[in-house]
Coordinates of C-alpha atoms in Angstrom, one line a residue:
Chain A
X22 CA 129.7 137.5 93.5
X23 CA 127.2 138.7 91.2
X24 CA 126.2 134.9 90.2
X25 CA 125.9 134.4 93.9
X26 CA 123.5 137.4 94.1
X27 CA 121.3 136.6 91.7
X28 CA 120.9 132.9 93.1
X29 CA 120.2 133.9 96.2
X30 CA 117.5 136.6 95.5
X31 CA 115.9 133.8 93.2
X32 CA 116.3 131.3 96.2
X33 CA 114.2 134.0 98.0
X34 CA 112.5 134.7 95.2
X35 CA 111.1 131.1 95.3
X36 CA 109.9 131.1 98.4
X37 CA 107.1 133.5 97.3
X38 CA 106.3 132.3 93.7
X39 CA 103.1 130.1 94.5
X40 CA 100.9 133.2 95.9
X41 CA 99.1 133.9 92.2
X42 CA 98.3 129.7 92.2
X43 CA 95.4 129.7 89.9
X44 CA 92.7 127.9 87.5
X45 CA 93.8 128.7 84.6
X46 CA 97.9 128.4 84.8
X47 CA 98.5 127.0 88.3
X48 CA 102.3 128.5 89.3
X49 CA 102.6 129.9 85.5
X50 CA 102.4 133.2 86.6
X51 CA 105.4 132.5 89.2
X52 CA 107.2 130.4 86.8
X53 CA 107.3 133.8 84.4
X54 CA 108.0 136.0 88.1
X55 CA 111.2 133.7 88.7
X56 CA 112.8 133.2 84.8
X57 CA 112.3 136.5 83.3
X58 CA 114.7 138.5 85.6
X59 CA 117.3 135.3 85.1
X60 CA 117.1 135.6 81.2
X61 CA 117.6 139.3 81.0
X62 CA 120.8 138.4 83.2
X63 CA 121.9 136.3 80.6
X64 CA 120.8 138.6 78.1
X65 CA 118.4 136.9 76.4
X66 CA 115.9 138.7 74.5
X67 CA 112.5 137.0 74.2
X68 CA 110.0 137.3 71.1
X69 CA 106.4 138.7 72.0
X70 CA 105.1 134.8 71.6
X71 CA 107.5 133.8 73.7
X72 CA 107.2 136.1 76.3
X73 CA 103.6 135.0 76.3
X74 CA 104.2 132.2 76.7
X75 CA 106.2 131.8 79.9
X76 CA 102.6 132.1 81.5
X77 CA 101.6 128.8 79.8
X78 CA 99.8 126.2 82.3
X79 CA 102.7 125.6 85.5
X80 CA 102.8 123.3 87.7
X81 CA 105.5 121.5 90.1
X82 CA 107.0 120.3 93.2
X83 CA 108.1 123.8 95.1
X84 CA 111.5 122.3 96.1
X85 CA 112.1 122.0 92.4
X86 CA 111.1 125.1 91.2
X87 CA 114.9 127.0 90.8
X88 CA 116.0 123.7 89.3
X89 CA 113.4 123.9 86.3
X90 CA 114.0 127.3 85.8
X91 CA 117.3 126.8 85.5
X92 CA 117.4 124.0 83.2
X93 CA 114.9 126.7 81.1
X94 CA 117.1 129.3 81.1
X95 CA 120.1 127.3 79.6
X96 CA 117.8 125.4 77.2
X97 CA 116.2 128.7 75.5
X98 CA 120.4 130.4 75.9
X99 CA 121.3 127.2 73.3
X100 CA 117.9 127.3 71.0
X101 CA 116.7 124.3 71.9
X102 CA 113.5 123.5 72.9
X103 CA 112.8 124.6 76.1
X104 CA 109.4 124.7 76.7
X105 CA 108.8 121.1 75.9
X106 CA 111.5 121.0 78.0
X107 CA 110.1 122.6 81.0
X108 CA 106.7 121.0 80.4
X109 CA 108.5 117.3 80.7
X110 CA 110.4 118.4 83.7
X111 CA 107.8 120.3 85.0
X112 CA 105.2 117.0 85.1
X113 CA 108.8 114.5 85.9
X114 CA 109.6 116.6 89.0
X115 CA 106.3 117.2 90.0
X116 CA 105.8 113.3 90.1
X117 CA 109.6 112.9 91.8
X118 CA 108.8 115.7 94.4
X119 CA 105.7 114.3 95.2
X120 CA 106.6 111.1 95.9
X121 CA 109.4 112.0 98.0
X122 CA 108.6 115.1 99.8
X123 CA 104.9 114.8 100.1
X124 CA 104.1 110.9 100.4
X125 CA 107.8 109.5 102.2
X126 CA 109.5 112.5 103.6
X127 CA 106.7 114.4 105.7
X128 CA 105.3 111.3 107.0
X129 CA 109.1 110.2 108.1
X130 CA 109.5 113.4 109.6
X131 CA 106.1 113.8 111.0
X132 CA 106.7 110.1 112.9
X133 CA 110.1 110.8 113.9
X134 CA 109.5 114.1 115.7
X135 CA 106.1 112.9 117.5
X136 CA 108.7 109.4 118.2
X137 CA 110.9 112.1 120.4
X138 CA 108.5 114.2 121.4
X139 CA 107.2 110.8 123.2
X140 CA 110.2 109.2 124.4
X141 CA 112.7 112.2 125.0
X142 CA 111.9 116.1 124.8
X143 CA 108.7 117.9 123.5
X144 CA 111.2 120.1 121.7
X145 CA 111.8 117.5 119.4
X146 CA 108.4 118.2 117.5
X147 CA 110.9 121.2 116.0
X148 CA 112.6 118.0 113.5
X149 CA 109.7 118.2 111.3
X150 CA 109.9 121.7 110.1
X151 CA 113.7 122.2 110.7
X152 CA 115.1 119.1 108.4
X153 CA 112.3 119.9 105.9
X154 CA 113.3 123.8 105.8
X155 CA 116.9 122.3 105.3
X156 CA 116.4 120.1 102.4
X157 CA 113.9 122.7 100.5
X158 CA 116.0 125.7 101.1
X159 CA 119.4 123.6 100.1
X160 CA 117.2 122.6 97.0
X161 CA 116.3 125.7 95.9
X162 CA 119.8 127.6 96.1
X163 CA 121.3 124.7 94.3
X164 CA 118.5 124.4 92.3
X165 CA 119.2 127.4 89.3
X166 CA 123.5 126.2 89.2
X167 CA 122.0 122.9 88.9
X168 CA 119.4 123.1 85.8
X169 CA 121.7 125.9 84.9
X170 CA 125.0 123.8 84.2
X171 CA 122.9 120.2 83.1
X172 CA 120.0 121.5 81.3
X173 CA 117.9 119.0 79.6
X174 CA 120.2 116.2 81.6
X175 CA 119.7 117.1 84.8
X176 CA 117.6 114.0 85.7
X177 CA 120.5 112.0 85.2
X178 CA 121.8 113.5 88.0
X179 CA 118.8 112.6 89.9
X180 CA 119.1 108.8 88.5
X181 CA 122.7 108.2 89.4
X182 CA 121.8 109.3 93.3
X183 CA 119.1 107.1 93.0
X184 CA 116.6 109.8 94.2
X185 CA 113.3 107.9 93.4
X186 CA 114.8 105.3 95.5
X187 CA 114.9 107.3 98.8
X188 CA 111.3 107.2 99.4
X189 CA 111.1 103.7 100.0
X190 CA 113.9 104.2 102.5
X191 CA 111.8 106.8 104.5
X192 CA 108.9 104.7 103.7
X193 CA 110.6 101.8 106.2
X194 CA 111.8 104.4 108.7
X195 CA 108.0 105.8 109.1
X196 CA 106.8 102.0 109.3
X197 CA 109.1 101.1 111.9
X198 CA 108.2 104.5 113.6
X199 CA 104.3 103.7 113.5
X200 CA 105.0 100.7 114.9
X201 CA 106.8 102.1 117.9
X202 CA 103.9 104.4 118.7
X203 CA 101.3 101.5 118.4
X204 CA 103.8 99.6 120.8
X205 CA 103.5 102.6 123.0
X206 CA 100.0 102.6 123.2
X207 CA 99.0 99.0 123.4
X208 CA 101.9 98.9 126.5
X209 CA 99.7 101.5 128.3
X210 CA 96.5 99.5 127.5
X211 CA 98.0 96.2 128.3
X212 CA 99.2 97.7 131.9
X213 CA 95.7 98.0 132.4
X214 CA 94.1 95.1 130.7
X215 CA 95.5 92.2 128.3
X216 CA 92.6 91.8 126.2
X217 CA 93.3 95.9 125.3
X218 CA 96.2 94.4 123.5
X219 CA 95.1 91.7 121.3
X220 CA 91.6 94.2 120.7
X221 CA 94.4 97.0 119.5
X222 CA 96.2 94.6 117.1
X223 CA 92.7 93.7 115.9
X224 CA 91.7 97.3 115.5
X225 CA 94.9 97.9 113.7
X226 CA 94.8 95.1 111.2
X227 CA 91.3 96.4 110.4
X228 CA 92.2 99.5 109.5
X229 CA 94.7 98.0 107.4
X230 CA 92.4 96.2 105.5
X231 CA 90.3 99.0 105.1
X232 CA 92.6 101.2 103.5
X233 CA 92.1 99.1 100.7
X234 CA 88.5 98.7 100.8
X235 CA 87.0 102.1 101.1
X236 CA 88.5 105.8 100.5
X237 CA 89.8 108.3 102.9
X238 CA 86.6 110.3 102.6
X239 CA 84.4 107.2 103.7
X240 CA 86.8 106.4 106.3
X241 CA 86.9 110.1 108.2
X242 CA 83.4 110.7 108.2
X243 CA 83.2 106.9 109.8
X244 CA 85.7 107.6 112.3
X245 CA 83.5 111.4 112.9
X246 CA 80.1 108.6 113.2
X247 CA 82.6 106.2 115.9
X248 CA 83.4 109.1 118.2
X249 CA 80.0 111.1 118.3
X250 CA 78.6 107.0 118.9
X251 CA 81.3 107.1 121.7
X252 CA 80.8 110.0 123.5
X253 CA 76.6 109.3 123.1
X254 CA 77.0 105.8 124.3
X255 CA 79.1 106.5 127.5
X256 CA 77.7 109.8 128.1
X257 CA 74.3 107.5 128.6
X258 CA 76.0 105.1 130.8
X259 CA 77.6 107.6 133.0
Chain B
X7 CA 90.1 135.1 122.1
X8 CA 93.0 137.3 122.2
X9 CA 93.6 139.0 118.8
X10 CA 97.1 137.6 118.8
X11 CA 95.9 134.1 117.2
X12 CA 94.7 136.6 114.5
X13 CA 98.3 137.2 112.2
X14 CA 99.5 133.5 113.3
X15 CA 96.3 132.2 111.6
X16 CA 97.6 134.6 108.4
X17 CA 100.9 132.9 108.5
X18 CA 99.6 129.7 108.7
X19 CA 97.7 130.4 105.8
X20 CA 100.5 131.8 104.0
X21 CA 103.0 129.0 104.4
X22 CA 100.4 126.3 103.3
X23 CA 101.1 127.2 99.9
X24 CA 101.0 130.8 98.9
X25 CA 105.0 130.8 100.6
X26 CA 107.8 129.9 102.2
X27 CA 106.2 126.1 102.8
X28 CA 108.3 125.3 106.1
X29 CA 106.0 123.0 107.2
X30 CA 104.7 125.4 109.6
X31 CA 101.4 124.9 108.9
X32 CA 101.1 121.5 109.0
X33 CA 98.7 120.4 111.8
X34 CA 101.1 118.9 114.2
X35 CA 103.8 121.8 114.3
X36 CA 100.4 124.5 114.4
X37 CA 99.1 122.6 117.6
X38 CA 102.4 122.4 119.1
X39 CA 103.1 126.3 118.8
X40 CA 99.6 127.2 119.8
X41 CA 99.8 124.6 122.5
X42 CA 103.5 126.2 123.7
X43 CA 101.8 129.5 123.5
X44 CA 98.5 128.7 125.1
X45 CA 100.2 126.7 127.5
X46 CA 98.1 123.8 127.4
X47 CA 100.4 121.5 124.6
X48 CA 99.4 117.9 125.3
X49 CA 95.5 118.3 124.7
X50 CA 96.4 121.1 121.7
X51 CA 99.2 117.9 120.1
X52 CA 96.3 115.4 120.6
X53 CA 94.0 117.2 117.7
X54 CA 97.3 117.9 116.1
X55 CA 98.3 114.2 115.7
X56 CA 94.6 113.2 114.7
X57 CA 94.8 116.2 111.8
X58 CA 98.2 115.7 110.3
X59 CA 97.5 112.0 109.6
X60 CA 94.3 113.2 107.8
X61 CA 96.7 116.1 105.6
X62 CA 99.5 113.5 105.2
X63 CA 97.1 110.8 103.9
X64 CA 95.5 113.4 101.5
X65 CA 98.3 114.4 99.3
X66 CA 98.2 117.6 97.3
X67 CA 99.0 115.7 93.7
X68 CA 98.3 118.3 90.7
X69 CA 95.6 120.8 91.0
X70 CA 93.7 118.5 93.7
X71 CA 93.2 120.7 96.6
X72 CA 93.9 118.8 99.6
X73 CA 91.6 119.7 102.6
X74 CA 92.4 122.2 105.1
X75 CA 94.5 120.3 108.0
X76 CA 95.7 123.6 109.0
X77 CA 92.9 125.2 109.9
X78 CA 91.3 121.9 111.8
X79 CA 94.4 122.0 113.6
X80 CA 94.0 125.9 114.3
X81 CA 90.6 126.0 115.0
X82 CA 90.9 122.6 117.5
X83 CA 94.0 124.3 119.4
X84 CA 92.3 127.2 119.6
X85 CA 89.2 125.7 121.2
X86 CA 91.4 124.0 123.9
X87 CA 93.1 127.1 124.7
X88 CA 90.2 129.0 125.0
X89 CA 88.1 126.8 127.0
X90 CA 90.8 125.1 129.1
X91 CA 90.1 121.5 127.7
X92 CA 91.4 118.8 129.6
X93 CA 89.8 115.6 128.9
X94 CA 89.0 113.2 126.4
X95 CA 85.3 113.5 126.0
X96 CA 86.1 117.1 126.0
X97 CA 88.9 116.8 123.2
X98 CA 86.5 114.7 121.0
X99 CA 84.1 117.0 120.9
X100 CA 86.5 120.1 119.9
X101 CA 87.8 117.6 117.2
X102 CA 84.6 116.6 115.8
X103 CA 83.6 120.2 115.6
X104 CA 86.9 121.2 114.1
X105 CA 86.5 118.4 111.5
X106 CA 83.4 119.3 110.1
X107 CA 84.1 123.2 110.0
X108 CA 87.4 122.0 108.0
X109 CA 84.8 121.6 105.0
X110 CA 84.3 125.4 104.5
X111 CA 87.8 126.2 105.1
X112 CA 89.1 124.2 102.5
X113 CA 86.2 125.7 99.4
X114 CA 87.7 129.0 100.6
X115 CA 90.9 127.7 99.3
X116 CA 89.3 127.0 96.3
X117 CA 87.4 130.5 95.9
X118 CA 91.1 131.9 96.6
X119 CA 92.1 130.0 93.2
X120 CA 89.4 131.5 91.1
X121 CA 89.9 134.8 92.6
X122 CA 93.5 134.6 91.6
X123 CA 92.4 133.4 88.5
X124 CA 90.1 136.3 87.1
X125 CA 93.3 138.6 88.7
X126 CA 95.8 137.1 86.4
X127 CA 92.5 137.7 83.8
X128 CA 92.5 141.1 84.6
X129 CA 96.0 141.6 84.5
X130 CA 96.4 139.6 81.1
X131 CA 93.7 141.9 79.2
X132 CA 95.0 145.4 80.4
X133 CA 98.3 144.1 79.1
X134 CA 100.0 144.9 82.7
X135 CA 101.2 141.6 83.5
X136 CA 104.8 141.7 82.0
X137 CA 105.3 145.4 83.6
X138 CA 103.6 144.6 87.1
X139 CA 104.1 140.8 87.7
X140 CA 105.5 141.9 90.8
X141 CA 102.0 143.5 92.3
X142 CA 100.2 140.9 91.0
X143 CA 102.5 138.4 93.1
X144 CA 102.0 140.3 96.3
X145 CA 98.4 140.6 95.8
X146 CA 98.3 137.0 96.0
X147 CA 100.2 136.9 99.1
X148 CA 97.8 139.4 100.7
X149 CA 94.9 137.4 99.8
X150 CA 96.1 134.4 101.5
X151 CA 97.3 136.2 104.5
X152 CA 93.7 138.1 104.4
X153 CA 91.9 134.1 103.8
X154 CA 93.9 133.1 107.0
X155 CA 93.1 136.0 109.0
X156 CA 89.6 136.1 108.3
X157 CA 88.7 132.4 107.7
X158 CA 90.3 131.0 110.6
X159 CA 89.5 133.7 112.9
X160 CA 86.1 133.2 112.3
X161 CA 85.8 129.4 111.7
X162 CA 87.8 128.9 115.3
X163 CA 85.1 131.1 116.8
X164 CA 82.3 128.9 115.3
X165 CA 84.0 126.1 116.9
X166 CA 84.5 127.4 120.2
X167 CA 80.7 128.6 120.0
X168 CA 79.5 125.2 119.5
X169 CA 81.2 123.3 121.7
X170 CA 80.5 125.8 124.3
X171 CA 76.7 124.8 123.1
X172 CA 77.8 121.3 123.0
X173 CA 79.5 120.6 125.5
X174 CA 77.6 120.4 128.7
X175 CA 75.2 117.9 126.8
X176 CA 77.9 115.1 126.2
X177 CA 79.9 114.9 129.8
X178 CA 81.0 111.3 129.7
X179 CA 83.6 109.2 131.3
X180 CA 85.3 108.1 128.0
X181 CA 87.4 104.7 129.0
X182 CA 90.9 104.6 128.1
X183 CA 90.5 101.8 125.7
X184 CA 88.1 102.4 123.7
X185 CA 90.5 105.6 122.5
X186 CA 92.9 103.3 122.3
X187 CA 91.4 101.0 119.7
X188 CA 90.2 104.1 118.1
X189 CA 94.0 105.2 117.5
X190 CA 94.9 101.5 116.6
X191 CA 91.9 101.8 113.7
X192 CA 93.1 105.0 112.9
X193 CA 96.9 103.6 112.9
X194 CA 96.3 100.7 110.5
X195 CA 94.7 102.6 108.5
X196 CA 97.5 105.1 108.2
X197 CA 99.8 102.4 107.4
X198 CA 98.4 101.1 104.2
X199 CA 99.7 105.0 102.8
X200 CA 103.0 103.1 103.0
X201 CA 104.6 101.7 99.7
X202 CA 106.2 98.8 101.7
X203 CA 103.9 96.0 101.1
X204 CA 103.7 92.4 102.5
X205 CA 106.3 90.9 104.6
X206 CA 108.6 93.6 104.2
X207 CA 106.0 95.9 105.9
X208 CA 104.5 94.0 109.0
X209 CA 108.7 93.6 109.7
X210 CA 109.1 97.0 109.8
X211 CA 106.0 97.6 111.9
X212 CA 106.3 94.9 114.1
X213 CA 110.2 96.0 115.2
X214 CA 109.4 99.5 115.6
X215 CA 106.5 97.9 118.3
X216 CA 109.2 95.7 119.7
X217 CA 112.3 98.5 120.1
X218 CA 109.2 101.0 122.2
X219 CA 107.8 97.9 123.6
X220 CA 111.3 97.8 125.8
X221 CA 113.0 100.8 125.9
X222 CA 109.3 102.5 127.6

């Protein structure tokens, strides 16, 4: 019961342990805010250098936070290494979370709630934040048992589910969904006018060739240029 | 503007990185509560849409600071609420505005780094960090609340300001199609953020077109 205490309040915990992100140590100072409390439970008794240096440059994927402190808390309980090994798994999960929550996940879940909010209820824009919330809280309480029981092998863990695979998979499901809301709009155009469609597939392939010509910056500040030129040029003509 | 937008631009602020991170600051979910609220959802979604593409496309890796989607959403909801925005021409305008007032929003977000930076400085050299971690957490948390309050509050108002200004100047008739090709630019670009590449990718795409193309 007490183990189950202490995870949660740590879950909770986690929730708040970004708010001193800084210049100089980035989510060090939550990083020490989270695993100090959990090694006095264990009753480990830091030396002043060490204690120091728990505030050492941080930074992670949130979701992985209570994993890494975890894995921490049982390296430094069996004398290993464990600030190389948090500053490995540190950088490995950053990369991981990043490349699943940030560049497949939200994107999937961004498409998939604006593909219902379309096509069935707009109550379905609620998917995006309620299957995120899921996975990140379900992360972070199983996160400290986690890092806690593997330690320094917890990516295996990560390996044998094949995590780095699943952003591909949502990378397909948030293609297929982009699709379906290009097919929704060229359908209204083409109601109207056929040439709208083949001028829309156009339009589309352009801005996929773009992507790799010219930066995001360039290309919002273009897009900014096209629309004041729109509304100028019709507000002339009407 | 009612003061109620006030705290809910706080908590936005708050739960783009200083906590929780629920994804209730992201664009799309801010204009759809603001849109619920303000009773006036399609218009507020439209902006919404346009500003989550931007914020999923520009990814916070490392200590890049990714711009400020959440207040372009805020500010552009809060401009169709306020001025009862129902048309394109109208819309554009709102979203232009909101775009460029984005820019100052997100250096605040960088000032809020250094700020938290000479804290933890302060903190470190009175030797009161170990003993008061705790403070110096929630101070953090205030600040960000505070920046959202504050910065949002007053950035919205700048928005509505201008395109009250604005406005009357650029009454057009916007056709149908050209937004449409604007969203299918804006579309293809979006997609080449995908990893899928080649074949693999314009299958995807192109059955995704073709399931919508007959179920609507």
């Amino acid at each position: 019961m007490a183990d189950l205490i202490a995870n949660f309040t740590l879950m909770l915990k986690s929730l708040f342990y970004q708010s001193n992100l800084n210049t100089i140590n980035m989510q060090g100072t939550g990083f020490s805010w989270l695993t100090r409390p959990m090694l006095k439970r264990e009753g480990v008794e830091l030396t002043a250098a060490q204690s120091h240096r728990l505030y050492e440059y941080f930074n992670t994927n949130p979701s992985f936070i209570t994993l890494i402190v975890g894995i921490f808390v049982r390296e430094i309980k069996d004398g290993k290494t464990a600030f190389t090994t948090k500053a490995v798994y540190s950088s490995a999960f950053a990369a991981l979370g990043d490349s699943f929550y940030w560049h497949a996940l939200r994107p999937t879940l961004f498409m998939l709630a604006l593909f219902v909010c379309v096509n069935i209820s707009p109550l379905g824009i609620a998917i995006y934040p309620l299957i995120f919330s899921a996975l990140h809280i379900s992360l972070l309480a199983m996160g400290y048992p986690l890092g806690r029981h593997f330690g320094e092998h917890t990516i295996l863990l990560f390996n044998r589910v094949k995590f780095s695979r699943w952003a591909n998979i949502a990378d397909g499901m948030s293609l297929f969904l982009l699709g379906a809301f290009i097919g929704k709009l060229l359908k209204g155009g083409y109601s109207e006018d056929l040439w709208i469609l083949i001028a829309g597939l156009v339009a589309f392939k352009m801005g996929a060739i773009l992507y790799r010509r010219i930066n995001l910056n360039i290309f919002l500040w273009l897009l900014i240029v096209a629309i004041i030129a729109i509304l100028i040029f019709w507000g002339i003509l009407s | 503007m009612s003061l109620f937008w006030i705290p809910l631009a706080g908590l936005f602020a708050m739960d783009r990185r200083a906590a929780f991170n629920f994804m209730l600051s992201r664009p799309f979910v801010v204009s759809a509560i603001m849109g619920l609220i303000g009773d006036n959802l399609i218009w507020c979604l439209i902006g919404g849409i346009f500003f989550e593409i931007i914020g999923l496309m520009d990814l916070p890796v490392g200590t890049k600071i990714s711009r400020d989607d959440t207040f372009g959403a805020f500010a552009y909801s809060l401009t169709v609420i306020t001025c009862y925005i129902h048309s394109y021409d109208a819309a554009l305008v709102a979203l232009v505005l909101s775009f460029i007032m984005m820019l100052p929003s997100t250096l605040t977000v960088r000032y809020r780094r250094h700020v938290n930076a000479q804290l933890f400085t302060i903190f470190q050299e009175r030797s009161w960090l170990e003993r008061h971690e705790g403070l110096l957490m929630f101070i953090g948390e205030l600040l960000s609340f505070i920046r959202g309050m504050f910065i949002y509050s007053i950035g919205a108002l700048i928005v509505i300001f201008l395109y009250a200004l604005i406005y009357r100047h650029v009454i057009s008739d916007i056709p149908t199609s050209a937004l449409i090709l604007l969203c299918c630019l804006f579309g293809g670009y979006f997609s080449g953020f995908f990893q899928a590449r080649g074949w693999s990718k314009m299958l995807f795409l192109f059955a995704g077109g073709a399931a919508q193309w007959l179920i609507s």
